[in-house]
PDB file of C-alpha atoms and ligand atoms in Angstrom:
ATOM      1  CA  UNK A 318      57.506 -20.817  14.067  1.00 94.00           C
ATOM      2  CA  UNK A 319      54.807 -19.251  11.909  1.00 97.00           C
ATOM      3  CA  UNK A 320      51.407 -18.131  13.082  1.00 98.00           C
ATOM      4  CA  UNK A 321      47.914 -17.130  10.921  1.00 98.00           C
ATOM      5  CA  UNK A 322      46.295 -14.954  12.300  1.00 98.00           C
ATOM      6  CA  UNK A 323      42.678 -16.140  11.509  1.00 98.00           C
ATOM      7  CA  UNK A 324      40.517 -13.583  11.218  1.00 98.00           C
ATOM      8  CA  UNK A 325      39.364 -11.216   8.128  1.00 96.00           C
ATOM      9  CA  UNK A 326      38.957  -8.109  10.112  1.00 97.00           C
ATOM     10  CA  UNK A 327      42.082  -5.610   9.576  1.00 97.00           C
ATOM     11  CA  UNK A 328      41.213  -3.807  12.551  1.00 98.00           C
ATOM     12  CA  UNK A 329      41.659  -7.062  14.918  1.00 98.00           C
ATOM     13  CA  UNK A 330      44.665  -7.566  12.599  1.00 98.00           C
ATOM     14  CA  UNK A 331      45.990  -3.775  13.346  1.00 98.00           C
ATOM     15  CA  UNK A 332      45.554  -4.123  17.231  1.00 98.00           C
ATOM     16  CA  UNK A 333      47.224  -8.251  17.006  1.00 98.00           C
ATOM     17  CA  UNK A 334      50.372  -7.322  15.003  1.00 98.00           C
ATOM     18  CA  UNK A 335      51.013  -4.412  17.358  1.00 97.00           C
ATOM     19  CA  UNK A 336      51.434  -6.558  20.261  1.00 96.00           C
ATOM     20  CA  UNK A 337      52.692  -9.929  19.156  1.00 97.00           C
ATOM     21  CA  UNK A 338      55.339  -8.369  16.462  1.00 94.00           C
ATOM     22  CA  UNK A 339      58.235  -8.237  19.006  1.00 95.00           C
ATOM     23  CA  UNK A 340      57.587 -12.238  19.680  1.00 97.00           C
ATOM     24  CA  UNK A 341      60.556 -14.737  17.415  1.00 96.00           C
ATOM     25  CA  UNK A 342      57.212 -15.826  15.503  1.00 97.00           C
ATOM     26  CA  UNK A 343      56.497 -15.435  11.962  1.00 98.00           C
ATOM     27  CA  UNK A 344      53.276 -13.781  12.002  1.00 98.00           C
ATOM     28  CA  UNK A 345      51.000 -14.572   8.778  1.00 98.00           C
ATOM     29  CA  UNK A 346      47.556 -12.910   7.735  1.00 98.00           C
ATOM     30  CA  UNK A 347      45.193 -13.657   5.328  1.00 97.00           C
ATOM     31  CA  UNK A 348      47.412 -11.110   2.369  1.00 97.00           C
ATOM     32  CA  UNK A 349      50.133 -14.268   2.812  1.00 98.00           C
ATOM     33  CA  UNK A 350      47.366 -16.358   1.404  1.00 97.00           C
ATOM     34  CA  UNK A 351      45.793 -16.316  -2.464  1.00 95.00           C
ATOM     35  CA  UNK A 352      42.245 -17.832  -0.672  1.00 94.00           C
ATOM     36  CA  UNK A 353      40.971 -17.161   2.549  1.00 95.00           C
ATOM     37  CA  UNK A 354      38.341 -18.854   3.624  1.00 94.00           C
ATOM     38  CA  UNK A 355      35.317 -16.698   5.337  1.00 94.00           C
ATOM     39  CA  UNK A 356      34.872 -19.123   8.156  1.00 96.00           C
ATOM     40  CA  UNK A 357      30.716 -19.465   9.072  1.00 95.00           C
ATOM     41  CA  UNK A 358      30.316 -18.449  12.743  1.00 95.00           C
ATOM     42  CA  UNK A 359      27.958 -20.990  13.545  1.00 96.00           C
ATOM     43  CA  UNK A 360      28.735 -20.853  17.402  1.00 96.00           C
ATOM     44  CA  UNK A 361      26.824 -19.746  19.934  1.00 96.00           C
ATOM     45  CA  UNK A 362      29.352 -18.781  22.042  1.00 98.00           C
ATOM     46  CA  UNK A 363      32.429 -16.248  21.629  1.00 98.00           C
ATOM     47  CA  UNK A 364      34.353 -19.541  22.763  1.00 98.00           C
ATOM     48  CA  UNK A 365      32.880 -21.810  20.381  1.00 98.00           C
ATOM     49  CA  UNK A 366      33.290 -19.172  17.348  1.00 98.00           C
ATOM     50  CA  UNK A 367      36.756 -18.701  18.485  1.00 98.00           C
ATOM     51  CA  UNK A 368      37.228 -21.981  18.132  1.00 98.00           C
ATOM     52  CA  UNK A 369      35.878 -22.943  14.723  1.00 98.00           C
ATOM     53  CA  UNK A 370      37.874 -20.165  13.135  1.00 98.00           C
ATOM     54  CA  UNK A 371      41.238 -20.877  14.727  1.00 98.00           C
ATOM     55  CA  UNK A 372      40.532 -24.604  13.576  1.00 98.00           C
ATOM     56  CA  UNK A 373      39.414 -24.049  10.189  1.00 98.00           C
ATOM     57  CA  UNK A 374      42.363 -21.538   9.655  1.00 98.00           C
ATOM     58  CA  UNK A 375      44.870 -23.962  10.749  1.00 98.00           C
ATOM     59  CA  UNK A 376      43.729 -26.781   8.837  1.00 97.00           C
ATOM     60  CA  UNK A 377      43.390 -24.489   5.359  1.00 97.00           C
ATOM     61  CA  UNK A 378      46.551 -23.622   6.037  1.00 97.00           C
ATOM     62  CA  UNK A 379      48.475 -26.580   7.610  1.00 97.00           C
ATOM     63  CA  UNK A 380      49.988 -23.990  10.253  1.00 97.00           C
ATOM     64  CA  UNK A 381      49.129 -23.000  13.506  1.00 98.00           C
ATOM     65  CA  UNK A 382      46.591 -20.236  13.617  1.00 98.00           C
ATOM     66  CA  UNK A 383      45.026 -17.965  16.288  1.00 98.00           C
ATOM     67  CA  UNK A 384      41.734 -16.280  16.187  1.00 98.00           C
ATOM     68  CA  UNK A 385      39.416 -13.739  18.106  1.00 98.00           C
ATOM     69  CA  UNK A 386      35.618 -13.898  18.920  1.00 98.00           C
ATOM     70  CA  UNK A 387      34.921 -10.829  20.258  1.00 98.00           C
ATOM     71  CA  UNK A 388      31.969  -8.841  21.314  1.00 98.00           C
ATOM     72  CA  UNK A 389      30.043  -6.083  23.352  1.00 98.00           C
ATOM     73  CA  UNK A 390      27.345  -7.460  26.069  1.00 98.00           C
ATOM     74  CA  UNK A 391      25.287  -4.201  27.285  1.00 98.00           C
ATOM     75  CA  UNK A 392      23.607  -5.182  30.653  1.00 98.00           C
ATOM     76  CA  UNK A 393      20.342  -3.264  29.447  1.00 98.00           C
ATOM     77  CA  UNK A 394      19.964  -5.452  26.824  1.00 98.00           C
ATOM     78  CA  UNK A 395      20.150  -8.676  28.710  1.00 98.00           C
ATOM     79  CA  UNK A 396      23.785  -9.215  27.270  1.00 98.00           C
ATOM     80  CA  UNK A 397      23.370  -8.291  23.464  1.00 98.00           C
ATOM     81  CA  UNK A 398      24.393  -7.645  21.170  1.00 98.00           C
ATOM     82  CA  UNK A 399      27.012 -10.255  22.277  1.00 98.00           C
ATOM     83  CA  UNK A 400      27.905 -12.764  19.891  1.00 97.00           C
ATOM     84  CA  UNK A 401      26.036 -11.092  17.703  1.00 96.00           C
ATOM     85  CA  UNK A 402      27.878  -7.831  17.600  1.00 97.00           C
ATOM     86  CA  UNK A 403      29.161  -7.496  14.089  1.00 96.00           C
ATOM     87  CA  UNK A 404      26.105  -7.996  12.170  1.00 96.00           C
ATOM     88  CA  UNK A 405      23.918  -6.628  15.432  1.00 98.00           C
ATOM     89  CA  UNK A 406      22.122  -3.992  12.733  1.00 98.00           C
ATOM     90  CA  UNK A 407      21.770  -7.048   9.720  1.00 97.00           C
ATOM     91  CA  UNK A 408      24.052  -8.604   7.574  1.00 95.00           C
ATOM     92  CA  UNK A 409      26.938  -6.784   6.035  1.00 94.00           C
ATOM     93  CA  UNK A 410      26.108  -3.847   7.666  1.00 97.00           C
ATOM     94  CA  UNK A 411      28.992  -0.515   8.821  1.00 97.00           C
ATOM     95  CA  UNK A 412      30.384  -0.033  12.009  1.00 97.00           C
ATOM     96  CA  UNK A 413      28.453   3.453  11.908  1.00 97.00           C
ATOM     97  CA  UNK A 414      24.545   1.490  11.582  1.00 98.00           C
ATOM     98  CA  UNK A 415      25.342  -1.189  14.342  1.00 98.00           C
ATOM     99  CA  UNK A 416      26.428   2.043  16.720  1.00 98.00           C
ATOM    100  CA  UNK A 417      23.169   3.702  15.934  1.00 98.00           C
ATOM    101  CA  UNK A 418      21.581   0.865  16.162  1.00 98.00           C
ATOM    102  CA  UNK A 419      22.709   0.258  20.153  1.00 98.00           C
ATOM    103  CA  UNK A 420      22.038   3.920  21.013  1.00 98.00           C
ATOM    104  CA  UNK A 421      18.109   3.549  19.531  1.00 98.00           C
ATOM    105  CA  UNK A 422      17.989   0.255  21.658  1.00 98.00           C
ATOM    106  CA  UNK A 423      19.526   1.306  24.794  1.00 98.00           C
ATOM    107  CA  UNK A 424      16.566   4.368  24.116  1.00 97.00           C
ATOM    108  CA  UNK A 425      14.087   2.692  24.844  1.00 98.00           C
ATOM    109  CA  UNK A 426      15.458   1.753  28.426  1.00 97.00           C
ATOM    110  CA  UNK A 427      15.850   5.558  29.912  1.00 96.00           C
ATOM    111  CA  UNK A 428      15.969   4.719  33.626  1.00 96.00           C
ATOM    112  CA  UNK A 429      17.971   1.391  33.389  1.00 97.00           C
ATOM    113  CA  UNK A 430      22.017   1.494  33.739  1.00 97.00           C
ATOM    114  CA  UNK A 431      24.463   1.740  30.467  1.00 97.00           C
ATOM    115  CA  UNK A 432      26.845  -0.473  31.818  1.00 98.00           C
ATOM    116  CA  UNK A 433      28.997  -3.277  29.463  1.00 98.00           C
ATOM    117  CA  UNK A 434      31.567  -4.897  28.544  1.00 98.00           C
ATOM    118  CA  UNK A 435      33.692  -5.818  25.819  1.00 98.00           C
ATOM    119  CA  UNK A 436      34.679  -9.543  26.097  1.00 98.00           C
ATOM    120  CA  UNK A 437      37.241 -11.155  24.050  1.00 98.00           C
ATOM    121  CA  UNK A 438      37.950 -15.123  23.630  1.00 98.00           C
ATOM    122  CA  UNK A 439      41.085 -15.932  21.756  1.00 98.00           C
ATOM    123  CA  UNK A 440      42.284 -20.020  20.630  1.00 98.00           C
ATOM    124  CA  UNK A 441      44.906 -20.989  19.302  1.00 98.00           C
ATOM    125  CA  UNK A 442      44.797 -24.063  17.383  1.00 98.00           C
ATOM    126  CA  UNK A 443      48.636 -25.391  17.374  1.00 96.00           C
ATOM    127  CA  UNK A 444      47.950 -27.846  14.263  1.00 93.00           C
ATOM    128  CA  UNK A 445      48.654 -30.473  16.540  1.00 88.00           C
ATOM    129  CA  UNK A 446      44.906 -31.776  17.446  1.00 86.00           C
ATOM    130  CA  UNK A 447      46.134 -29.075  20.499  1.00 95.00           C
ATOM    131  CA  UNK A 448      43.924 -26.059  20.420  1.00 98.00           C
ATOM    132  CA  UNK A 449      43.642 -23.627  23.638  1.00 98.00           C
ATOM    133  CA  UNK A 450      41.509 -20.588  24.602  1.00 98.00           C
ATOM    134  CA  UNK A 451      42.476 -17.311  26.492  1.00 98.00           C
ATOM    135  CA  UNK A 452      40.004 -14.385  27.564  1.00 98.00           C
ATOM    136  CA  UNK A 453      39.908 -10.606  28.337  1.00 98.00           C
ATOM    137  CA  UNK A 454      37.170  -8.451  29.399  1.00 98.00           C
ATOM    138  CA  UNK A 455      36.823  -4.533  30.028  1.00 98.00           C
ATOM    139  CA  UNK A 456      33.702  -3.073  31.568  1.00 98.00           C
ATOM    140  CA  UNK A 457      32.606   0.826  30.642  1.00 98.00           C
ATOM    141  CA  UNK A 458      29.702   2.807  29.864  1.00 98.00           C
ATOM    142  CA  UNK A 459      27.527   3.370  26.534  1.00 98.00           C
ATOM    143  CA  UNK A 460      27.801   6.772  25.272  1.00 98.00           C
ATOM    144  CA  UNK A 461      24.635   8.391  23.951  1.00 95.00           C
ATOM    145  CA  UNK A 462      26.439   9.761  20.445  1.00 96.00           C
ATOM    146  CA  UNK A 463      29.199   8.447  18.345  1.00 97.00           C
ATOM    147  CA  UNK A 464      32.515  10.422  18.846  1.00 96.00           C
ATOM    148  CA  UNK A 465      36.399   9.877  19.061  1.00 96.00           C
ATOM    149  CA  UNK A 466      38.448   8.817  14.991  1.00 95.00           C
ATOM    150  CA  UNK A 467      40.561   5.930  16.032  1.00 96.00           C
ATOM    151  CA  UNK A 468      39.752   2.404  16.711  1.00 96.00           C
ATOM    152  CA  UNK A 469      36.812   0.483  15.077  1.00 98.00           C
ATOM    153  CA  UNK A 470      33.431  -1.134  15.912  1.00 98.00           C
ATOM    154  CA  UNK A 471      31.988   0.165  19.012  1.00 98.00           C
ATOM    155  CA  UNK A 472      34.932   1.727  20.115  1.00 98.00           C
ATOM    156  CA  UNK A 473      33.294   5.711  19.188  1.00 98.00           C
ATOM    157  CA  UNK A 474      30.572   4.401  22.077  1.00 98.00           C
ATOM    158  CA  UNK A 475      32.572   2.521  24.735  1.00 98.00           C
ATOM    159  CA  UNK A 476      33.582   4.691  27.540  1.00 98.00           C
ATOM    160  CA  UNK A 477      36.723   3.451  29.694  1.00 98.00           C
ATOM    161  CA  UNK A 478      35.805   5.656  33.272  1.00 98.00           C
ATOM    162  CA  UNK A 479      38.996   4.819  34.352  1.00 97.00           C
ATOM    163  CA  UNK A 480      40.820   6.557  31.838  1.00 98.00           C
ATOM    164  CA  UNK A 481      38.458   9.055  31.170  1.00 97.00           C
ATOM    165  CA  UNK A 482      38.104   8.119  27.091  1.00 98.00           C
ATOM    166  CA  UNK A 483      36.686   6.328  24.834  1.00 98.00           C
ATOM    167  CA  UNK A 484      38.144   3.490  23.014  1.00 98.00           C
ATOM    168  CA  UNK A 485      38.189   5.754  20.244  1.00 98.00           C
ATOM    169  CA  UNK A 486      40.208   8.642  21.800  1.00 98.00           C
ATOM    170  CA  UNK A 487      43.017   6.106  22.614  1.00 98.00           C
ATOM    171  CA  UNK A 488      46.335   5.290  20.405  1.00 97.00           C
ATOM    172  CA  UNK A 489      46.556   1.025  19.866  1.00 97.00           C
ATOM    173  CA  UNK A 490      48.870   1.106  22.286  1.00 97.00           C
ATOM    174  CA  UNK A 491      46.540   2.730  25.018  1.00 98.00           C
ATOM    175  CA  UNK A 492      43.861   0.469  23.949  1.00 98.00           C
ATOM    176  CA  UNK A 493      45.902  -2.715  24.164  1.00 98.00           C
ATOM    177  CA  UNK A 494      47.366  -1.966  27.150  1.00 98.00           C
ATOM    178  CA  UNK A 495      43.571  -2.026  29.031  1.00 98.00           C
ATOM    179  CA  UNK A 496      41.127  -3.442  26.390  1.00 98.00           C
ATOM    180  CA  UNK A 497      39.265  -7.205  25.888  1.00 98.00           C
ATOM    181  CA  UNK A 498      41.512  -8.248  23.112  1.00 98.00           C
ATOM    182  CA  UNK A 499      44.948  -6.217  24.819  1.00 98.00           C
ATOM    183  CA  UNK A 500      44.296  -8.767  27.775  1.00 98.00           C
ATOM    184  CA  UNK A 501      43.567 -11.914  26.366  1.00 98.00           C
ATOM    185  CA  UNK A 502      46.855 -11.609  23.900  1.00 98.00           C
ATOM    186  CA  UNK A 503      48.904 -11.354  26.939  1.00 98.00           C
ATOM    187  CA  UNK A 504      48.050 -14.063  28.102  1.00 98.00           C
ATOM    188  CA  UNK A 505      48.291 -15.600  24.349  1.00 98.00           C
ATOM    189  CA  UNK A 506      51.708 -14.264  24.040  1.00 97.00           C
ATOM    190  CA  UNK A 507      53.091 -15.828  27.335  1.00 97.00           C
ATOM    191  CA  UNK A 508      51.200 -19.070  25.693  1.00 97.00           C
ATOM    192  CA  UNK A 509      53.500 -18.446  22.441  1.00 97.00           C
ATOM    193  CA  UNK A 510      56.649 -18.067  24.622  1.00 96.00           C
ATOM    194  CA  UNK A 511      56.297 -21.391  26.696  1.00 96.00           C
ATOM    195  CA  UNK A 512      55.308 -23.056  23.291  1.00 94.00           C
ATOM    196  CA  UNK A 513      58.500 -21.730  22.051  1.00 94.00           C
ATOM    197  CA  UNK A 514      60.343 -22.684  25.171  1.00 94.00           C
ATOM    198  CA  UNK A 515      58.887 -26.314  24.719  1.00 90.00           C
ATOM    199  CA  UNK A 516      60.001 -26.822  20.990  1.00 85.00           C
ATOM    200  CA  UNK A 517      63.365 -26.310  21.755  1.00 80.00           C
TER     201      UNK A 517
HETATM  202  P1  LIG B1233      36.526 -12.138  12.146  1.00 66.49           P
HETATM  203  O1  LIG B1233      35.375 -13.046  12.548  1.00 66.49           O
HETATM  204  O2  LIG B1233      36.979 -12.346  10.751  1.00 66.49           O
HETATM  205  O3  LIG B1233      37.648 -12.167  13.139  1.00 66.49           O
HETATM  206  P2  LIG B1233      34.595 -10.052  12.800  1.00 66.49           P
HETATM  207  O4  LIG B1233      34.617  -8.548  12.734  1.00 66.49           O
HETATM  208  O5  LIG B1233      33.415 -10.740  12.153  1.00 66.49           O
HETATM  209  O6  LIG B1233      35.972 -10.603  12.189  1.00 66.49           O
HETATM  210  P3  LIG B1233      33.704 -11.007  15.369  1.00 66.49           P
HETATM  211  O7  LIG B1233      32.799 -12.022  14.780  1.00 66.49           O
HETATM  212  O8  LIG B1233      34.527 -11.387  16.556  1.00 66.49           O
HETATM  213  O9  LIG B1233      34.731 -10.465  14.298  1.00 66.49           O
HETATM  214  O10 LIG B1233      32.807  -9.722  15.691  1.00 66.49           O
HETATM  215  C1  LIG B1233      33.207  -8.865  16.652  1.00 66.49           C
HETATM  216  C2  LIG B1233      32.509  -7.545  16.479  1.00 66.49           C
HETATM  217  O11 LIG B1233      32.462  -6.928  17.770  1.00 66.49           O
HETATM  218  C3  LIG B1233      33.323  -6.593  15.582  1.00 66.49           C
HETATM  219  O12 LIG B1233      32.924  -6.649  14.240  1.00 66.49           O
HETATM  220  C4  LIG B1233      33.039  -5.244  16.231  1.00 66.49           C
HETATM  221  O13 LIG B1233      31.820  -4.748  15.753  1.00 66.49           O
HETATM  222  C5  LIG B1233      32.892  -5.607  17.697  1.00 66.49           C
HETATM  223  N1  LIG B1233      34.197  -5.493  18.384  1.00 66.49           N
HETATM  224  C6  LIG B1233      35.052  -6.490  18.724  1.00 66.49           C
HETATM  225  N2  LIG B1233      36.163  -5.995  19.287  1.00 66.49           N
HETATM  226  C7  LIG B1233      36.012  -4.675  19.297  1.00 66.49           C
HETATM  227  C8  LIG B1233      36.820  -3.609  19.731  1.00 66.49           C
HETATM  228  O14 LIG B1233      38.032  -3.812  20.215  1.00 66.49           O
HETATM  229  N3  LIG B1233      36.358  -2.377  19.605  1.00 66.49           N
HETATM  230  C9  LIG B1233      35.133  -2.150  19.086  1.00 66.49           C
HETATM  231  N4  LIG B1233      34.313  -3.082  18.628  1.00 66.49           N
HETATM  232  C10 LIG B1233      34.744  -4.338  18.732  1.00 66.49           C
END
């Protein structure tokens, strides 16, 4: 079996490979393909967006693909950036300006709680008019400066209390183990296993 993984984002792709590479799967990113579409994330929901990618992917590519909608929802801010959280500072903008960005917003709310969560929805669209959805979540706390050289995104903010870290003090391995995306690919990969077990 071979599976796209439909997203553009090497990180995601970084943190995917690491735990679905042991699986009997083929696994296929966008550097198998000469075009790749950039896949309008119309949605308003990390389900929704999830969905429209894994479907678009898997119809470009007449395969099965999986993708991730992923984002951070900080309780001070009602929730955002949320769906919103790659292009939370404007369009095309670095990982760097959207962490800024959080800290000047989460500012202006001194006495209220920096509590979030990183929420993660992944489908998988099996090619076969099938396509399912799987989710993880982690809660932890919004740092007040940018630290920590691993991971990506929000990961130099997002303190894990439970560990003690951030995101970005943690290997891929750590992070997968406990994180949004880590969670909802177990589940994905015991998806990929019965699927397997079915074909047979
Ligand atoms: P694709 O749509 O191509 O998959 P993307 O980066 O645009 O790539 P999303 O629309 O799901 O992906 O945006 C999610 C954003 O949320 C991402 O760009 C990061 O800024 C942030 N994010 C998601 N997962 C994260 C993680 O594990 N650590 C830190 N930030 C994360």
């Amino acid at each position: 079996m071979q599976l796209v993984l439909a997203t553009n984002n090497r990180d995601k792709i970084r943190e995917m490979k690491n735990l679905l590479d042991d699986l009997p799967v083929t696994i296929l990113t966008r550097d198998d393909f000469l075009e790749f579409p950039d896949v309008e994330e119309t949605g308003t929901t990390l389900e929704e967006n999830a969905i429209l990618k894994a479907h678009a992917i898997a119809e470009f590519c007449d395969l099965p693909a999986l993708a991730d909608d992923s984002g951070l929802e900080v309780d001070a801010l009602n929730g955002a950036p949320g769906v919103y959280s790659s292009r939370y500072a404007g369009d095309n903008v670095t990982y760097a300006e959207n962490n800024r960005k959080l800290i000047s917003e989460l500012a202006k709310h001194p006495d209220q709680p920096r509590t979030a969560r990183f929420r993660c929805v992944i489908a998988i669209d099996w090619g076969n008019g099938n396509i399912e959805t799987l989710e993880g979540r982690v809660n932890g706390v919004i740092a007040n400066e940018i630290d920590g050289s691993d991971g990506f995104g929000y990961d130099p903010i997002f303190l894990h209390p439970p560990s003690g870290k951030r995101f970005s003090e943690m290997t891929i391995d750590e992070k997968n183990l406990i994180s949004h995306r880590g969670l909802a690919l177990q589940k994905a990969r015991d998806l990929i296993i019965e699927h397997l077990n079915r074909a047979r």
